[in-house]
Short mmCIF file of C-alpha atoms and ligand atoms in Angstrom, two decimals:
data_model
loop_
_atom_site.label_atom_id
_atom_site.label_comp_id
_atom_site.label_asym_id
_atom_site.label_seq_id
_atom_site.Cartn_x
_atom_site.Cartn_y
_atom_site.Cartn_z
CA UNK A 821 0.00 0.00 0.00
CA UNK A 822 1.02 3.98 -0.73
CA UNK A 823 0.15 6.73 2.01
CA UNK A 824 -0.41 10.14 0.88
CA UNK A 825 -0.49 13.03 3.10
CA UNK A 826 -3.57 15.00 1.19
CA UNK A 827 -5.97 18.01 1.19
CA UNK A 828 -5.33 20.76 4.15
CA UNK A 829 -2.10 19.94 5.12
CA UNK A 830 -0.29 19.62 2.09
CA UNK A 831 -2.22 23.08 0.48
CA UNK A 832 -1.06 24.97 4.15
CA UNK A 833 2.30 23.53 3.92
CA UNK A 834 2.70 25.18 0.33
CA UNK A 835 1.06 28.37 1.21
CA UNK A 836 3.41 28.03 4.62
CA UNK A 837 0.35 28.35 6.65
CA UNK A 838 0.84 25.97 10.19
CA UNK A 839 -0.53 22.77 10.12
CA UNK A 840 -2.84 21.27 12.16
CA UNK A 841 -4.94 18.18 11.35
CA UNK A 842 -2.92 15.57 8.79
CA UNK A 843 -5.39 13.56 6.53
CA UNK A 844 -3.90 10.04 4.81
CA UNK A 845 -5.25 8.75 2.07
CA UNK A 846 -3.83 5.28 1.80
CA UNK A 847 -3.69 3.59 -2.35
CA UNK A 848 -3.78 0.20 -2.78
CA UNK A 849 -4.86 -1.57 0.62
CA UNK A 850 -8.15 -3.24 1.45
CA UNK A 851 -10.48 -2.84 5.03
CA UNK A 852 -8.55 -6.19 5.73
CA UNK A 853 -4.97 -4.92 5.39
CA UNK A 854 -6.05 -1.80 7.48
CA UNK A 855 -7.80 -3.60 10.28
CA UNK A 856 -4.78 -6.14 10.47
CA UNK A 857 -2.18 -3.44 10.86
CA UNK A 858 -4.41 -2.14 13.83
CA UNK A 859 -5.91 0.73 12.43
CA UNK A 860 -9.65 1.39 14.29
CA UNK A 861 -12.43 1.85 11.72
CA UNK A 862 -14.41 5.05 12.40
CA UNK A 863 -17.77 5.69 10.93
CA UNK A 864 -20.31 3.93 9.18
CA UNK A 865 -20.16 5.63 5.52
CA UNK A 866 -16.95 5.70 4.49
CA UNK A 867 -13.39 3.67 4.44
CA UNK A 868 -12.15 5.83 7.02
CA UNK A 869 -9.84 4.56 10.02
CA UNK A 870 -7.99 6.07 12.92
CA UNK A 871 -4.08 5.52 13.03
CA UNK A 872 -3.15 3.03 16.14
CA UNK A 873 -0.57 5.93 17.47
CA UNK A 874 -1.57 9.29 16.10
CA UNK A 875 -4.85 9.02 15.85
CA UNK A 876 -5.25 10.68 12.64
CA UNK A 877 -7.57 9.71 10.11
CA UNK A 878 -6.76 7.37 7.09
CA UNK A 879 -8.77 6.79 4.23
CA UNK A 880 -9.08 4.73 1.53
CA UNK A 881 -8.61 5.96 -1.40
CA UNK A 882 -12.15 5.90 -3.15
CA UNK A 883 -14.51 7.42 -6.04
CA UNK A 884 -18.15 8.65 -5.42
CA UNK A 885 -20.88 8.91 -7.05
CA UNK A 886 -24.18 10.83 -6.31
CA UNK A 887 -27.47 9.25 -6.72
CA UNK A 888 -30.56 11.40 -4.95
CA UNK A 889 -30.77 14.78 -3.53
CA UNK A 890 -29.02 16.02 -0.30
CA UNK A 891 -26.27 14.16 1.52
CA UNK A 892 -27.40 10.47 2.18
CA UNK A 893 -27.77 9.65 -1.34
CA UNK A 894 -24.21 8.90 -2.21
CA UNK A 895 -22.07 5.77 -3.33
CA UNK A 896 -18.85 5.03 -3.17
CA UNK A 897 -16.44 2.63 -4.16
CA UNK A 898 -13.71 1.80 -2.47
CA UNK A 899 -11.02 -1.15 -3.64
CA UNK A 900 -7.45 -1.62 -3.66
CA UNK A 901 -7.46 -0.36 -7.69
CA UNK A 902 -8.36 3.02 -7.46
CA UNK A 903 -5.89 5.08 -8.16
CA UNK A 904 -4.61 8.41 -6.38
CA UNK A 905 -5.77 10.53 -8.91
CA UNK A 906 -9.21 8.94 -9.20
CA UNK A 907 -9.22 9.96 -5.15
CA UNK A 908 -8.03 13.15 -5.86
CA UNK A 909 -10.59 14.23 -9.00
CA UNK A 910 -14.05 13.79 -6.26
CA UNK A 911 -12.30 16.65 -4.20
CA UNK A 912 -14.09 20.11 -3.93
CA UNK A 913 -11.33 22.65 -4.87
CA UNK A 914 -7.89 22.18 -6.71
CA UNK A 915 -5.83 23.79 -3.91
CA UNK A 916 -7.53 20.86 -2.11
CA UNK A 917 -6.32 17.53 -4.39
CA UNK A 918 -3.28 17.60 -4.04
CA UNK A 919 -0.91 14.70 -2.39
CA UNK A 920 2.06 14.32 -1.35
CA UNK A 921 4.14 10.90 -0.34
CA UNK A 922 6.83 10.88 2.81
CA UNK A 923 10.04 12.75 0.35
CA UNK A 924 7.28 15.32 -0.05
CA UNK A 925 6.91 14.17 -4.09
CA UNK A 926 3.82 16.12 -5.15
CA UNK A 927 1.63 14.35 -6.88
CA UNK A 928 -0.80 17.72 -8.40
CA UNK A 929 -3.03 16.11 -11.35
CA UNK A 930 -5.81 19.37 -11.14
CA UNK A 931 -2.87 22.18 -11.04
CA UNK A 932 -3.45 22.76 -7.09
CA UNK A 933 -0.08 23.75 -7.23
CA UNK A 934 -0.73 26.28 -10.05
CA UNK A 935 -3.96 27.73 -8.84
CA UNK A 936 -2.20 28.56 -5.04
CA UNK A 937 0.03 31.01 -6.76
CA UNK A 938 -2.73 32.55 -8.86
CA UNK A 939 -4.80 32.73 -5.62
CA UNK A 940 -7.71 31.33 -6.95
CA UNK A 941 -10.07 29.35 -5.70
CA UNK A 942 -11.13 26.86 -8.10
CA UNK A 943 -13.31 23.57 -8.53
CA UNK A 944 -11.88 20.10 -9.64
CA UNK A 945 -14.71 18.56 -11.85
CA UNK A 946 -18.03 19.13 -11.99
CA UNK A 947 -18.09 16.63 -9.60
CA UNK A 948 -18.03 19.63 -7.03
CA UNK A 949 -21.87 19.29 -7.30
CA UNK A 950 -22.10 16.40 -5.68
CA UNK A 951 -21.99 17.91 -1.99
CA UNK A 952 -23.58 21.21 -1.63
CA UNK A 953 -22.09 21.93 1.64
CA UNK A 954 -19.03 22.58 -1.26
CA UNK A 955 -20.73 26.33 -1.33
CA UNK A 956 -20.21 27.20 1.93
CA UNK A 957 -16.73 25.36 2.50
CA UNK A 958 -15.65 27.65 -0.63
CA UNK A 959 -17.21 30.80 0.91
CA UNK A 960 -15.36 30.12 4.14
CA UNK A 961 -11.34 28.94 2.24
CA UNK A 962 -12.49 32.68 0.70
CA UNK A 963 -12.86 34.00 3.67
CA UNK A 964 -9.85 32.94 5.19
CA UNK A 965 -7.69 33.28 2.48
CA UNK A 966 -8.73 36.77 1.55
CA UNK A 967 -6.06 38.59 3.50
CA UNK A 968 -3.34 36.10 0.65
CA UNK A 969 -5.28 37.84 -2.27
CA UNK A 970 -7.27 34.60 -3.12
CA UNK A 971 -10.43 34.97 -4.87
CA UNK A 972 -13.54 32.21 -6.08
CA UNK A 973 -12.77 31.52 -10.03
CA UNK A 974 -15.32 32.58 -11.69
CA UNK A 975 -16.48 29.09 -12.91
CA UNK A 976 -17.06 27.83 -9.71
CA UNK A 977 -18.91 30.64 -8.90
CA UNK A 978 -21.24 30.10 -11.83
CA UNK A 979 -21.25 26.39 -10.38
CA UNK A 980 -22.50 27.34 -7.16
CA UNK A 981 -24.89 29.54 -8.71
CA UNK A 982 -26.56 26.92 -10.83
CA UNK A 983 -26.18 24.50 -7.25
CA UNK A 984 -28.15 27.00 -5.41
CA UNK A 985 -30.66 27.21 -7.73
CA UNK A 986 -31.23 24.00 -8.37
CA UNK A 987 -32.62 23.72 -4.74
CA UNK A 988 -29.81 21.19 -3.64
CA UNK A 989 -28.62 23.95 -0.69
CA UNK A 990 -31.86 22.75 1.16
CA UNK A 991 -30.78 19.53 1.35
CA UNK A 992 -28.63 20.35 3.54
CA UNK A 993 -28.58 19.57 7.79
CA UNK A 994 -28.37 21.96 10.02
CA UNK A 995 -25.61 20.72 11.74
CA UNK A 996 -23.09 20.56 8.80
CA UNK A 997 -24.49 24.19 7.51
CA UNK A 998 -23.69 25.34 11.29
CA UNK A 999 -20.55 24.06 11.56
CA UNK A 1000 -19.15 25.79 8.40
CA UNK A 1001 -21.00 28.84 9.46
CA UNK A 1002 -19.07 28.82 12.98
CA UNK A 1003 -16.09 28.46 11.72
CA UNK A 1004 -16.31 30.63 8.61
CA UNK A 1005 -17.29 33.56 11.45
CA UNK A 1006 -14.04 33.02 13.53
CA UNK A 1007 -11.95 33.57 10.41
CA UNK A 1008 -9.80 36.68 9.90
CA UNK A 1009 -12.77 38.52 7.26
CA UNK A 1010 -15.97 36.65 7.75
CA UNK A 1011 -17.51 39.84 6.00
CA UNK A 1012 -15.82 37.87 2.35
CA UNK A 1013 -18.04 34.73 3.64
CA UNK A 1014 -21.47 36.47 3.63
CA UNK A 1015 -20.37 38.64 0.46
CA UNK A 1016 -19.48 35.30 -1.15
CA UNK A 1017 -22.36 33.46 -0.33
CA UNK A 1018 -24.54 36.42 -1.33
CA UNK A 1019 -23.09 36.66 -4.89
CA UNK A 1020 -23.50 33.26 -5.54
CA UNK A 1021 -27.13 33.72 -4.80
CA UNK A 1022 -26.73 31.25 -1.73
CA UNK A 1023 -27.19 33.81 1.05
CA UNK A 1024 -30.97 34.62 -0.04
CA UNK A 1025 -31.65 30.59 0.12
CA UNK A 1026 -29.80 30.32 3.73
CA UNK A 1027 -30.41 33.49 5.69
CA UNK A 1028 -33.33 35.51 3.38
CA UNK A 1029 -32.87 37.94 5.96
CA UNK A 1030 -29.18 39.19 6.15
CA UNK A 1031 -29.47 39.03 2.08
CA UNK A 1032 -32.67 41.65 2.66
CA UNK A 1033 -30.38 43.83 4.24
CA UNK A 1034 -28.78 44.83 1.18
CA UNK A 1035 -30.12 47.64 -0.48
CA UNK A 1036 -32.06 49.14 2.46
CA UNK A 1037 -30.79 52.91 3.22
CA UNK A 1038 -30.28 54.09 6.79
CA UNK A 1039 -30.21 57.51 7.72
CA UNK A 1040 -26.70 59.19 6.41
CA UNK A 1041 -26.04 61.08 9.63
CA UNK A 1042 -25.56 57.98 11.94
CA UNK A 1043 -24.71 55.79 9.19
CA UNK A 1044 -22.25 57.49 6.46
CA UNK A 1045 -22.28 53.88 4.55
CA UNK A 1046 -26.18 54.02 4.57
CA UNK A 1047 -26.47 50.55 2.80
CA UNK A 1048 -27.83 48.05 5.46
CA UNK A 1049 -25.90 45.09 4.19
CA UNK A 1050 -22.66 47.14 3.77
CA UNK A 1051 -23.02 48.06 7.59
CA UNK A 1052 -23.85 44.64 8.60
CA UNK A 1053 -20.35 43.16 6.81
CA UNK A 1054 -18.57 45.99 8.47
CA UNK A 1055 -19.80 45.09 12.23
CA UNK A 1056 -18.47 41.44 11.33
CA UNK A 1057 -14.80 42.83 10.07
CA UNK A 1058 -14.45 45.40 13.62
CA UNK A 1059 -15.64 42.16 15.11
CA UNK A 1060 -12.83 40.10 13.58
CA UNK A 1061 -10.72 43.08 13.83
CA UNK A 1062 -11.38 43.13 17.59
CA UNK A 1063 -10.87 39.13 18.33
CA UNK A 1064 -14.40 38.46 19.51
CA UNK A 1065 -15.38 35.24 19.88
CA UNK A 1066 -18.25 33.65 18.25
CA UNK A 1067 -20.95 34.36 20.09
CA UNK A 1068 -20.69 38.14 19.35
CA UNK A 1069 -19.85 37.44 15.58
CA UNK A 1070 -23.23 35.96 14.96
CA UNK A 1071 -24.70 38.66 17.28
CA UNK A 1072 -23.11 41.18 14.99
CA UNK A 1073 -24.48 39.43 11.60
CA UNK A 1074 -28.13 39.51 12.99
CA UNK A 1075 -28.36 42.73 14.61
CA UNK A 1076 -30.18 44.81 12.61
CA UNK A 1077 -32.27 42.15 10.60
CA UNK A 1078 -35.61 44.51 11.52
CA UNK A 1079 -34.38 47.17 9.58
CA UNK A 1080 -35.08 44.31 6.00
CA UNK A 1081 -39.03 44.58 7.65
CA UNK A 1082 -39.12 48.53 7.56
CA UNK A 1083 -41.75 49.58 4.78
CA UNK A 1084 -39.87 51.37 2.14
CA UNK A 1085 -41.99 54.60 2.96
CA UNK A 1086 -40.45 54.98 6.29
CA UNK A 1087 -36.90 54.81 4.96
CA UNK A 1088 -34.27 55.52 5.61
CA UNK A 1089 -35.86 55.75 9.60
CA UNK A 1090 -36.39 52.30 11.06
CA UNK A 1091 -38.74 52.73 13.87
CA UNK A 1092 -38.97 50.16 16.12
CA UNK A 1093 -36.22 47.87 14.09
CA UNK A 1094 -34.88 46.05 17.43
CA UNK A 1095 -38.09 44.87 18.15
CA UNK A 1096 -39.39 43.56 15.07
CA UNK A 1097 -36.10 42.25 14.52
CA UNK A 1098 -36.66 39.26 17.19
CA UNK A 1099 -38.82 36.99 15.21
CA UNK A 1100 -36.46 37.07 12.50
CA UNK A 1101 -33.03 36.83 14.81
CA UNK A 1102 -35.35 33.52 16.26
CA UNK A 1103 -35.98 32.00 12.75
CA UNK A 1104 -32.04 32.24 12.11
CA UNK A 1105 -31.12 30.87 15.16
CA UNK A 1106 -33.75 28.12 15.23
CA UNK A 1107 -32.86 27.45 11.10
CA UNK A 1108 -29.12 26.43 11.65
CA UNK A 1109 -29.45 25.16 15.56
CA UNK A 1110 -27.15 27.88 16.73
CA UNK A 1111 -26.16 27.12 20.40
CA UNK A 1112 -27.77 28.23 22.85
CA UNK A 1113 -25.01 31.14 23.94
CA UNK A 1114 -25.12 32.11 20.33
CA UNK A 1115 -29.00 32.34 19.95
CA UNK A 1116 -29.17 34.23 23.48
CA UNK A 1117 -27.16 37.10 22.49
CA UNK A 1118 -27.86 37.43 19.26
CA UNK A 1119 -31.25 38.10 20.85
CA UNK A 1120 -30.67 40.45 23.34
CA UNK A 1121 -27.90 42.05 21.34
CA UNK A 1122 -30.85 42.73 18.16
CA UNK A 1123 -33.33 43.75 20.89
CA UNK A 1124 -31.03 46.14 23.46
CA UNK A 1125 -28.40 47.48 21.00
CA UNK A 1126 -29.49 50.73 20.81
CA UNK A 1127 -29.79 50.97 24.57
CA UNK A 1128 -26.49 50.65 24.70
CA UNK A 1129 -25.57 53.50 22.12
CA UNK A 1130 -27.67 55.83 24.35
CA UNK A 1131 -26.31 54.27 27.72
CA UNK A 1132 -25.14 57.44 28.47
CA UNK A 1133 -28.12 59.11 28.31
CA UNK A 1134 -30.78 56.44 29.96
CA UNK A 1135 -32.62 57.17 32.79
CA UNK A 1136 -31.26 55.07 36.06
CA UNK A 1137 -34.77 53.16 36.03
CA UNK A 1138 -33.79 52.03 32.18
CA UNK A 1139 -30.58 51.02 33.40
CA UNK A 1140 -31.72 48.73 36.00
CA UNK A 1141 -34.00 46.96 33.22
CA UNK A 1142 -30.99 46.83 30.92
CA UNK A 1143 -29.34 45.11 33.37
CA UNK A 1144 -32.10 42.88 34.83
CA UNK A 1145 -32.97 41.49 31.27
CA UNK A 1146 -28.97 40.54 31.18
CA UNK A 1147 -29.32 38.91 34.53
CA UNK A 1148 -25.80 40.94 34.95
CA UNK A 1149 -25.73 39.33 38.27
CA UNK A 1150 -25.23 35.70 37.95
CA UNK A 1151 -24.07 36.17 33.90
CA UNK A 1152 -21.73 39.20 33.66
CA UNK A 1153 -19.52 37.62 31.18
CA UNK A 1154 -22.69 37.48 28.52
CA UNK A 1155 -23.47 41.89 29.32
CA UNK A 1156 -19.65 42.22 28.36
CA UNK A 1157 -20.23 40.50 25.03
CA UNK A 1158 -23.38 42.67 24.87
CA UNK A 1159 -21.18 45.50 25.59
CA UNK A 1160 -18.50 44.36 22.98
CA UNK A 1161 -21.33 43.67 19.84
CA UNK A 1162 -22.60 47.33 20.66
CA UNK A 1163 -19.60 48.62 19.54
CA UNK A 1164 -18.65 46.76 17.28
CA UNK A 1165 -21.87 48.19 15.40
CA UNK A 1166 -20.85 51.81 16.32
CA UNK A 1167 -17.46 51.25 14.45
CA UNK A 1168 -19.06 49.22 11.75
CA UNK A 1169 -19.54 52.72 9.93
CA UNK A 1170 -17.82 54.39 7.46
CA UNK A 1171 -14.94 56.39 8.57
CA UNK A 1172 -16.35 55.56 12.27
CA UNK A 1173 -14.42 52.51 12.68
CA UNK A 1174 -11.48 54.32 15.19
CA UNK A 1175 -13.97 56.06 17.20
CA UNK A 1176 -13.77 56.09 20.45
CA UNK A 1177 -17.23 54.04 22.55
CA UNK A 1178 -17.19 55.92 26.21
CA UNK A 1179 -20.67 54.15 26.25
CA UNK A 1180 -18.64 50.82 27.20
CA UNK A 1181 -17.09 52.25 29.90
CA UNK A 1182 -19.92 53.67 31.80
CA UNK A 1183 -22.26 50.65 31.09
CA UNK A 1184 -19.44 48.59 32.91
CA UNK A 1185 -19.65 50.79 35.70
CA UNK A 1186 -23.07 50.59 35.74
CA UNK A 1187 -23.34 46.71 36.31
CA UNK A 1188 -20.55 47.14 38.83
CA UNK A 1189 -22.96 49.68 41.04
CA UNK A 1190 -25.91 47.91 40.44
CA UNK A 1191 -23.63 44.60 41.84
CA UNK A 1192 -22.06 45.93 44.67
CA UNK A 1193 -25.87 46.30 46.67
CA UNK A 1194 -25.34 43.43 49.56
CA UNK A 1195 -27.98 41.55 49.73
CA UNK A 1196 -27.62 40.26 53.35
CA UNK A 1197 -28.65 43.55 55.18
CA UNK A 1198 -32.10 43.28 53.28
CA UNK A 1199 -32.37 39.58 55.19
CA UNK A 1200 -31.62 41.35 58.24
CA UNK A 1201 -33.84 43.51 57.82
CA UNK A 1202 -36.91 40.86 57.68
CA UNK A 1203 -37.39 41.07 53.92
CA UNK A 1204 -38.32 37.67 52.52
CA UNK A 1205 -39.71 36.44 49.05
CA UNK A 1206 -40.92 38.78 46.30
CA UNK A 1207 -40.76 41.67 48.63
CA UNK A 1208 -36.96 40.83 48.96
CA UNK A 1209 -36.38 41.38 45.04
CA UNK A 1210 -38.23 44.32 45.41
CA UNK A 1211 -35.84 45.73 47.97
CA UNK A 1212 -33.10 44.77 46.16
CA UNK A 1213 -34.20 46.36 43.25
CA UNK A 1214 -34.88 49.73 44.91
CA UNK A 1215 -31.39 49.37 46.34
CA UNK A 1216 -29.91 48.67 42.62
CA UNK A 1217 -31.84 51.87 41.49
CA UNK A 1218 -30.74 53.82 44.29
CA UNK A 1219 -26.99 52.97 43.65
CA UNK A 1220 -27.32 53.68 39.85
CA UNK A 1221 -29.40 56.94 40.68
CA UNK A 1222 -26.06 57.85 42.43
CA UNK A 1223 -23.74 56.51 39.46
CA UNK A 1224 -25.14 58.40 37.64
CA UNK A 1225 -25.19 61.54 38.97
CA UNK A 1226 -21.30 61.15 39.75
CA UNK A 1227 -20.79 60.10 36.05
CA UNK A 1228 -19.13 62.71 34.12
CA UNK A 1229 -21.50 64.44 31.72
N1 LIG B 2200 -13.31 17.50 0.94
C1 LIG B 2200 -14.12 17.69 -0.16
N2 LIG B 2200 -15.42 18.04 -0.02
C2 LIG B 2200 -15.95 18.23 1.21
C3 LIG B 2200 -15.15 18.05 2.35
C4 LIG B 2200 -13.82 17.69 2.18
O1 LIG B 2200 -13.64 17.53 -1.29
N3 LIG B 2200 -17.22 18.56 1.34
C5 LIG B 2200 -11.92 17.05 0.77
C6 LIG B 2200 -10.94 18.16 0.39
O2 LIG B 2200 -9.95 17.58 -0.43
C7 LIG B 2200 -10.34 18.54 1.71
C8 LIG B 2200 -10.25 17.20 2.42
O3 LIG B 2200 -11.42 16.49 1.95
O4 LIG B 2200 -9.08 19.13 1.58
C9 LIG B 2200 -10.24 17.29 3.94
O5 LIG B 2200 -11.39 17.95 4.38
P1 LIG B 2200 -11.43 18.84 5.69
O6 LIG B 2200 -10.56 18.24 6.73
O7 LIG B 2200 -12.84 19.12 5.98
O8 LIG B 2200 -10.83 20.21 5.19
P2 LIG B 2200 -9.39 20.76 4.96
O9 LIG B 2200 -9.20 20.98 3.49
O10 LIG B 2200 -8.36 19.95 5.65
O11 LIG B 2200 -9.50 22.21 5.51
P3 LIG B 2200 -9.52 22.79 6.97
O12 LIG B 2200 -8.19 23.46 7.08
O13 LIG B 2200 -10.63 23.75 6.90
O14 LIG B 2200 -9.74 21.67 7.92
#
C-alpha cells in the first residue's frame, strides 16, 4: 500500500500556513490490510480509520458517485485499484487535491499547485456538485484566504450559482451548515463569507434575511455607509478586527435584521427595528441550531443594542431593566459581550471605525454599582420572598441613581 499526506495539510504547507490536522489517504490496501495493521475503523459511511498511534484519520482511497438529492444519497467505491488521482478528482477545490508521499513528491493532477500562486479558488470537476455543503466550504477557504489575495474563479462561482438554484442547498442539515458557518465567522474577514455566499445567490436561500439587508438605506447622519448590508459586513470585520469570539460574531451578523421589515416609505428611519427584529433573529437561530449562547445574544444584542448606544443618556430606572434582562448578576460575562457587539456596530460605519465608545465604559460601571448592593442587610432587615427582590431592586436603582449623577456628563 502507498500513504499520501492529502488536502489541508499539504495546500497549508505550500502556502506556509501551520498545520494542524494531517489527513492520509492510503492507495492500494483493502479494510482487511487496514484492520490487520491495527488501524480502528471510524464511521459507518466511508473507508475511514484512525491511526493506532496518532490518531489521525486514514482513508481509503475511493470514487463517489451521487445518486438522490441532499447528503445520504451517495455511493462510493472503495477497492485496492483506485488510483490516487481517481481519489483526488471527487475533491471540492484544486488547492484541495493535491498529495504528497513521505520525500514530499507532489503528486498535483488538477494544477493545485498552479492555482495557489494565482490565488484562486477553483473547482476540480463538476463533480463539485455532488456535496452542496461545497458552497459554503468555498465561501469560508475565501474567507480565510482573503487577506493572501485569493479569490472564487469565476467558474465555480457560476457552479455554485446553478447549485443554489437547483434547490440542492436545502438539502442540507443543520448541523453541517452550522458548523461551516461557525467556523467561517471566527476567520480573519468573515464579511468575504457572507459577500461570497450572497453573490452566488446562496445567502438569499440560507439566511433571506441578512441578504434583505442589502439595499435598504439608513439615515446618512448615523450611518455614512447608509447601505444596510454594507453596515452589517462591516460590524463582522471590527468584530474580527477586535478578536471576539463567536458568540458576538453571529450577534453582529443579525443585529439589525428589523431594519429588511421597515416599509420602504419609512426609509431611511427604522422605527422600532430592534423589536421587530426578534422573530427574525429567532428564525435564524432556530434554522441552523445555533447554540444556545449564540441564539441568546444574538437576541438580546438585536433587541437592546441601541440601549447601549444611548447608555449614556438612559434614565437610572432604564438602566436597572438593561441590566435585569442581562441577569448581569449571575451572567456578567454574557453583558460584556453585549457591551462588545454594541460597539462593534458603532465602528461598523464608514470612517467611524477608530472612534472612540465611552458608552462601554460607563455601562461597565453601571453593572458594577448595580452589583455591589449586599444583599444580606435586606435579610436582616426581615425582607423575605418577592418583597426581597423588590428591595433589592430599589437598592440597585438607588446605587445607579447615584452613578449616575457622579458620572461625568
Ligand atoms: N473534501 C471535499 N469536499 C468536502 C469536504 C472535504 O472535497 N465537502 C476534501 C478536500 O480535499 C479537503 C479534504 O477532503 O481538503 C479534507 O477535508 P477537511 O478536513 O474538511 O478540510 P481541509 O481541506 O483539511 O480544511 P480545513 O483546514 O478547513 O480543515
Amino acid at each position: 500500500m502507498q500513504i499520501y499526506k492529502v488536502g489541508g495539510a499539504v495546500r497549508d504547507r505550500l502556502l506556509g500556513k501551520p498545520v494542524t490536522d494531517i489527513d492520509w489517504v492510503v492507495v492500494g490496501a483493502t479494510t482487511e490490510e487496514m484492520l490487520a495493521k491495527g488501524f480502528r475503523p471510524v464511521g459507518a459511511d466511508f473507508p475511514v480509520f484512525l491511526h493506532p498511534k496518532s490518531g489521525e484519520e486514514y482513508a481509503l482511497a475511493r470514487t463517489e458517485r451521487k445518486n438522490g438529492r441532499g447528503y445520504g444519497g451517495f455511493i462510493f467505491h472503495a477497492s485496492p485499484d483506485v488510483t490516487l488521482e481517481e481519489d483526488l478528482i471527487r475533491r471540492d477545490l484544486t488547492i484541495n487535491a493535491m498529495a504528497e508521499d513521505d520525500q514530499q513528491n507532489l503528486t498535483d493532477p488538477y494544477h493545485g499547485q498552479r492555482d495557489l500562486e494565482a490565488r484562486l479558488l477553483r473547482h476540480v470537476s463538476p463533480a463539485f456538485a455532488e456535496d452542496p455543503l461545497r458552497v459554503l466550504r468555498v465561501a469560508r477557504f475565501a474567507a480565510r484566504y482573503a487577506e493572501l489575495g485569493f479569490t472564487v474563479a469565476p467558474e465555480t462561482l457560476e457552479l455554485m450559482r446553478q447549485l443554489t438554484e437547483s434547490g440542492e442547498l436545502e438539502a442540507l442539515t443543520p448541523e453541517r451548515s452550522w458548523k461551516e458557518i461557525a467556523r467561517a465567522l471566527m476567520e480573519d474577514q468573515p464579511q468575504v463569507f457572507i459577500k461570497v455566499l450572497r453573490e452566488c445567490g446562496a445567502l438569499k436561500v440560507l439566511m433571506p434575511e441578512v441578504d434583505a439587508l442589502f439595499g435598504v438605506p439608513q439615515p446618512e447622519a448615523h450611518h455614512p455607509e447608509i447601505d444596510t448590508g454594507v453596515h452589517t459586513l462591516s460590524v463582522l470585520e471590527q468584530a474580527a478586527l477586535h478578536k471576539q469570539p463567536l458568540t458576538v460574531r453571529w450577534a453582529c451578523l443579525l443585529h439589525d435584521l428589523g431594519k429588511g421589515l421597515t416599509p420602504e416609505e419609512e426609509w431611511p428611519r427604522h422605527i422600532a427595528h430592534e423589536h421587530k427584529g426578534l422573530k427574525l433573529i429567532k428564525a435564524v437561530n432556530e434554522r441552523f441550531k445555533a447554540p444556545k449562547d449564540c441564539q441568546e445574544l444574538a437576541l438580546l444584542v438585536g433587541e437592546y443594542h441601541t440601549h447601549g448606544h444611548r447608555a449614556l443618556e438612559l434614565k437610572p430606572s432604564t438602566l436597572l431593566e438593561l441590566l435585569q434582562s442581562f441577569d448581569v448578576y449571575r451572567r456578567p460575562q454574557r453583558f460584556e459581550e453585549f457591551i462588545a457587539a454594541c460597539e462593534m456596530d458603532a465602528r461598523g460605519r464608514k470612517g467611524l471605525e477608530q472612534r472612540s465608545y465611552p458608552q462601554a465604559d460607563y455601562l461597565r460601571g453601571a453593572a458594577t454599582a448595580a452589583r455591589s448592593v449586599a444583599v444580606q442587610p435586606l435579610l436582616e432587615k426581615g425582607f423575605k420572598g418577592p418583597e426581597l427582590g423588590e428591595a433589592i431592586k430599589g437598592e440597585r436603582l438607588k446605587a445607579l441613581k447615584a452613578y449616575k449623577a457622579a458620572a461625568p456628563t
